[in-house]
Short mmCIF file of C-alpha atoms and ligand atoms in Angstrom, two decimals:
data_model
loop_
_atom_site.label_atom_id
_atom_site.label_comp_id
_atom_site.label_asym_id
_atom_site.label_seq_id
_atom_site.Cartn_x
_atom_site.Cartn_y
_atom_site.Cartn_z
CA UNK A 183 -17.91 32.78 7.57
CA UNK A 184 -21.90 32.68 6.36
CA UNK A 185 -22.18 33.20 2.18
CA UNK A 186 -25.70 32.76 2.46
CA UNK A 187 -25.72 35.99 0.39
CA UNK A 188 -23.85 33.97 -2.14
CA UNK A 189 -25.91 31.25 -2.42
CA UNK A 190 -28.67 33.24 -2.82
CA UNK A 191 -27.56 34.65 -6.07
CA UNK A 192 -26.38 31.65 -7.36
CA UNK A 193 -29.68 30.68 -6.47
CA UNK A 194 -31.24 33.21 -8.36
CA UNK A 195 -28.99 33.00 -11.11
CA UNK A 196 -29.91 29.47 -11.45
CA UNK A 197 -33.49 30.17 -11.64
CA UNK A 198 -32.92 32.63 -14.24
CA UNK A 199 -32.09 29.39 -16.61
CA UNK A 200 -29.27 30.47 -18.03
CA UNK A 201 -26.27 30.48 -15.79
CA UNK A 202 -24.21 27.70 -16.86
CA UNK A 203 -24.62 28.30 -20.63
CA UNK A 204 -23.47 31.55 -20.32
CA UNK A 205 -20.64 31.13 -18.02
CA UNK A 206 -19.39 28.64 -20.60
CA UNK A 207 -19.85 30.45 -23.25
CA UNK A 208 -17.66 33.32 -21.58
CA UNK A 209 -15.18 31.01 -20.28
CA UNK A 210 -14.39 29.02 -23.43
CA UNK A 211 -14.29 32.63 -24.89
CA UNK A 212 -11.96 33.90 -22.45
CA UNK A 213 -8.66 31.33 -23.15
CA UNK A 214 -7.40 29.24 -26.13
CA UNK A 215 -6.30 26.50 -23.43
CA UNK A 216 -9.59 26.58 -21.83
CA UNK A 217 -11.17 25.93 -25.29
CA UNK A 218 -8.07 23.17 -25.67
CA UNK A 219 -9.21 21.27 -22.49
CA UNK A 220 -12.88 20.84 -23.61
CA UNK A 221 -12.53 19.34 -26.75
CA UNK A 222 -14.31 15.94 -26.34
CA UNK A 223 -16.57 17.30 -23.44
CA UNK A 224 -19.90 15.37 -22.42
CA UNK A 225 -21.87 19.09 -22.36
CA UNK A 226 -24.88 17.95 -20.21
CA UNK A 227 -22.76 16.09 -18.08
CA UNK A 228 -20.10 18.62 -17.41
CA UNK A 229 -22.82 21.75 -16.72
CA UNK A 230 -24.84 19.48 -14.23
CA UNK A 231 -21.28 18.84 -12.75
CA UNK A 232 -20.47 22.61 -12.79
CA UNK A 233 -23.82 23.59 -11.21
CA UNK A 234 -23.59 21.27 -8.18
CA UNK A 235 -19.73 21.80 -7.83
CA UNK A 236 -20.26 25.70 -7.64
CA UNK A 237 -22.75 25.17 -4.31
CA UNK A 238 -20.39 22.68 -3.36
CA UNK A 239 -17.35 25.02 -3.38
CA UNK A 240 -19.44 28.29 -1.82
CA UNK A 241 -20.17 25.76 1.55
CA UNK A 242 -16.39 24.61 1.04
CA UNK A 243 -15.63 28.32 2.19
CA UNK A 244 -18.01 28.58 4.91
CA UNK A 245 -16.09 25.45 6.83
CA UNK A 246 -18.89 22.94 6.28
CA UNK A 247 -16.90 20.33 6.98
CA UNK A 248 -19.19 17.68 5.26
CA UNK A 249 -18.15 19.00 1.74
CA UNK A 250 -13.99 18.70 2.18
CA UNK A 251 -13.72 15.17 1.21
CA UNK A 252 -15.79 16.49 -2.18
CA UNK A 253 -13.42 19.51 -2.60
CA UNK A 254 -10.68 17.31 -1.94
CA UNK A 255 -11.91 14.90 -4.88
CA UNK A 256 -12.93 17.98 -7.77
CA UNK A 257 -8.69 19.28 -6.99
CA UNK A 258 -7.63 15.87 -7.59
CA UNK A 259 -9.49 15.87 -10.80
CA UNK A 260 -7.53 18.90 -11.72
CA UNK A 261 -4.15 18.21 -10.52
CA UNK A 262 -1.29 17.60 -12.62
CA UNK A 263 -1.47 13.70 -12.05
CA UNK A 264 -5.35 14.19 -12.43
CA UNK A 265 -7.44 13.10 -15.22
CA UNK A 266 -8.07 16.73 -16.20
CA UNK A 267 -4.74 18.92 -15.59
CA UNK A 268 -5.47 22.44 -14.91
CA UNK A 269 -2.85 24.90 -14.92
CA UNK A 270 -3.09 27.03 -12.04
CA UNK A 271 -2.64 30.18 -14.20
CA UNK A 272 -6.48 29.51 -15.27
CA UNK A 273 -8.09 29.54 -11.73
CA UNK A 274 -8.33 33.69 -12.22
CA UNK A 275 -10.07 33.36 -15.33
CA UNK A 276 -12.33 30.91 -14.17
CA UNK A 277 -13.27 32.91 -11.52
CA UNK A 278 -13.71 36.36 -13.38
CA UNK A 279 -15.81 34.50 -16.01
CA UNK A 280 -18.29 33.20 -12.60
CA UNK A 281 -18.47 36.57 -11.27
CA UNK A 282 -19.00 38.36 -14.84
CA UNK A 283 -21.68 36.04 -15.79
CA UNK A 284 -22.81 36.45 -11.97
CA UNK A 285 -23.48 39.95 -12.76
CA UNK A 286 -25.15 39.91 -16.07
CA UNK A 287 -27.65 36.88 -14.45
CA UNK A 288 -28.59 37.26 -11.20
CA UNK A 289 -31.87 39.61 -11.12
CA UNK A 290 -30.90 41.30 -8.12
CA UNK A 291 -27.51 41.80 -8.63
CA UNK A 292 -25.82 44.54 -6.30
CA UNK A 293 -22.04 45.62 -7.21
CA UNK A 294 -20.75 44.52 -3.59
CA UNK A 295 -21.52 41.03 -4.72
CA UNK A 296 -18.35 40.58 -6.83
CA UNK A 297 -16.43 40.45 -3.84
CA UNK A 298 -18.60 38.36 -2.18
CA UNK A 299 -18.35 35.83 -4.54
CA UNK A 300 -14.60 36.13 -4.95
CA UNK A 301 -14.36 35.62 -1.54
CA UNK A 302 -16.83 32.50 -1.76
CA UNK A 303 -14.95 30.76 -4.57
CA UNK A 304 -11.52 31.85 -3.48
CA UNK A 305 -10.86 29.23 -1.24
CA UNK A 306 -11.81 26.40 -3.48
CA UNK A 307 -9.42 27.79 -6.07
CA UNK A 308 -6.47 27.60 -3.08
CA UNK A 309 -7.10 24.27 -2.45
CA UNK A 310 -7.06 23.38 -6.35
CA UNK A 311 -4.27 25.40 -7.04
CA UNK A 312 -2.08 24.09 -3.86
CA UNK A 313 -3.11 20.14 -4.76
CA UNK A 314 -1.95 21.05 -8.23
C1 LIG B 65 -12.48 26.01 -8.86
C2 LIG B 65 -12.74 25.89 -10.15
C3 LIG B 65 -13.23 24.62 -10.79
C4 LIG B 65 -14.10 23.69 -10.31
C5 LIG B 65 -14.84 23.70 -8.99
C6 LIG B 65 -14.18 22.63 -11.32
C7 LIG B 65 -14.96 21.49 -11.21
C8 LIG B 65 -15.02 20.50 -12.14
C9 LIG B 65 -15.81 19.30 -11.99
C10 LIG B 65 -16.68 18.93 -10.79
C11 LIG B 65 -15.63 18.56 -13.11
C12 LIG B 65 -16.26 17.20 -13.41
C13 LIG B 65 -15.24 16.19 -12.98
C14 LIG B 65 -15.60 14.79 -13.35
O1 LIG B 65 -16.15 14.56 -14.44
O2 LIG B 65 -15.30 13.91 -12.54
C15 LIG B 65 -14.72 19.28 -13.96
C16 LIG B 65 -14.30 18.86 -15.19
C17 LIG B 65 -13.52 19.61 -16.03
N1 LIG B 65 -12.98 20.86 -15.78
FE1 LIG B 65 -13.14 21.87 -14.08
N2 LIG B 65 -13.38 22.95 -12.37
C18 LIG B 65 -12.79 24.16 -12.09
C19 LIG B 65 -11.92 24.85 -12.89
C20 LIG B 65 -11.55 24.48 -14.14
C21 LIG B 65 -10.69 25.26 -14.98
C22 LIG B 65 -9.99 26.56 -14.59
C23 LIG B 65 -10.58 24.59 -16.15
C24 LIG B 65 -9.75 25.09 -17.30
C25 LIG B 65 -9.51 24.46 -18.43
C26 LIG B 65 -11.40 23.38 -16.05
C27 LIG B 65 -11.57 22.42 -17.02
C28 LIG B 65 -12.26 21.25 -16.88
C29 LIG B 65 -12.35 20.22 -17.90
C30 LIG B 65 -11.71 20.27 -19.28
C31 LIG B 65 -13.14 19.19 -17.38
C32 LIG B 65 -13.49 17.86 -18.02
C33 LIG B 65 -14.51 17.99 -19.08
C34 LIG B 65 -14.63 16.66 -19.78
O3 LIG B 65 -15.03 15.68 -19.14
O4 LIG B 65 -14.31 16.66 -20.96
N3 LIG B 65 -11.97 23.36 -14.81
N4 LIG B 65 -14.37 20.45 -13.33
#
């Protein structure tokens, strides 16, 4: 499956600047755990970790085979055993805050897109959630 139309809004979205700010600022919003879980966070470390790791997982769903042992590493991260649990329950608001902040970013945003991009991130969440 191709999501080039994916990575072309994230693309835009991150040349609109503001991308990662926003989604955090949404996300942290969204969830008092979420908030929890970034207490002591290194803030320009995490967002250059979320920008790359959002390409990364967008690829993961197009079977580019290069970028599984990467996946495989950011779920391990977030397993229960994992230096940063993540309770499976949060994977949907994770995701709605990417695709709301999707839409209020990307220039050339068309409606159809939120799908697309669910179905671009979706199988990065079922690998997180299953190594859980
Ligand atoms: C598929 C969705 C997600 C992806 C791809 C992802 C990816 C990442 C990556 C790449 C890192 C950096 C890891 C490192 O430093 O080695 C990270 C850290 C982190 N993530 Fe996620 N994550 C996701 C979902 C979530 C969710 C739902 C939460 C909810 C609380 C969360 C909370 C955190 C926290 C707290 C950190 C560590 C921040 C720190 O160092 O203080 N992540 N994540």
């Amino acid at each position: 499956m191709s999501y080039s139309d994916v990575h072309q809004s994230y693309g835009r979205c991150r040349r609109a600047g503001n991308f990662v700010d926003r989604f955090y600022e949404r996300f942290l919003a969204a969830d008092d755990r979420v908030a929890a879980a970034f207490q002591t966070t290194n803030w320009s470390q995490q967002k250059r970790a979320l920008g790359q790791a959002v390409s990364t997982a967008i690829s993961y769903a197009e079977g580019e085979s290069f970028v599984a042992p990467t996946m495989e590493k950011m779920a391990e991260v977030h397993s229960r055993h994992g230096r940063v649990p993540v309770e499976p329950e949060l994977y949907g608001v994770w995701l709605e805050c990417m695709v709301e902040t999707a839409r209020e970013v990307d220039p050339r945003w068309e409606e159809p897109l939120a799908q697309r991009w669910r179905g671009a991130l979706s199988p990065a969440i079922d690998l997180f959630i299953e190594r859980y």
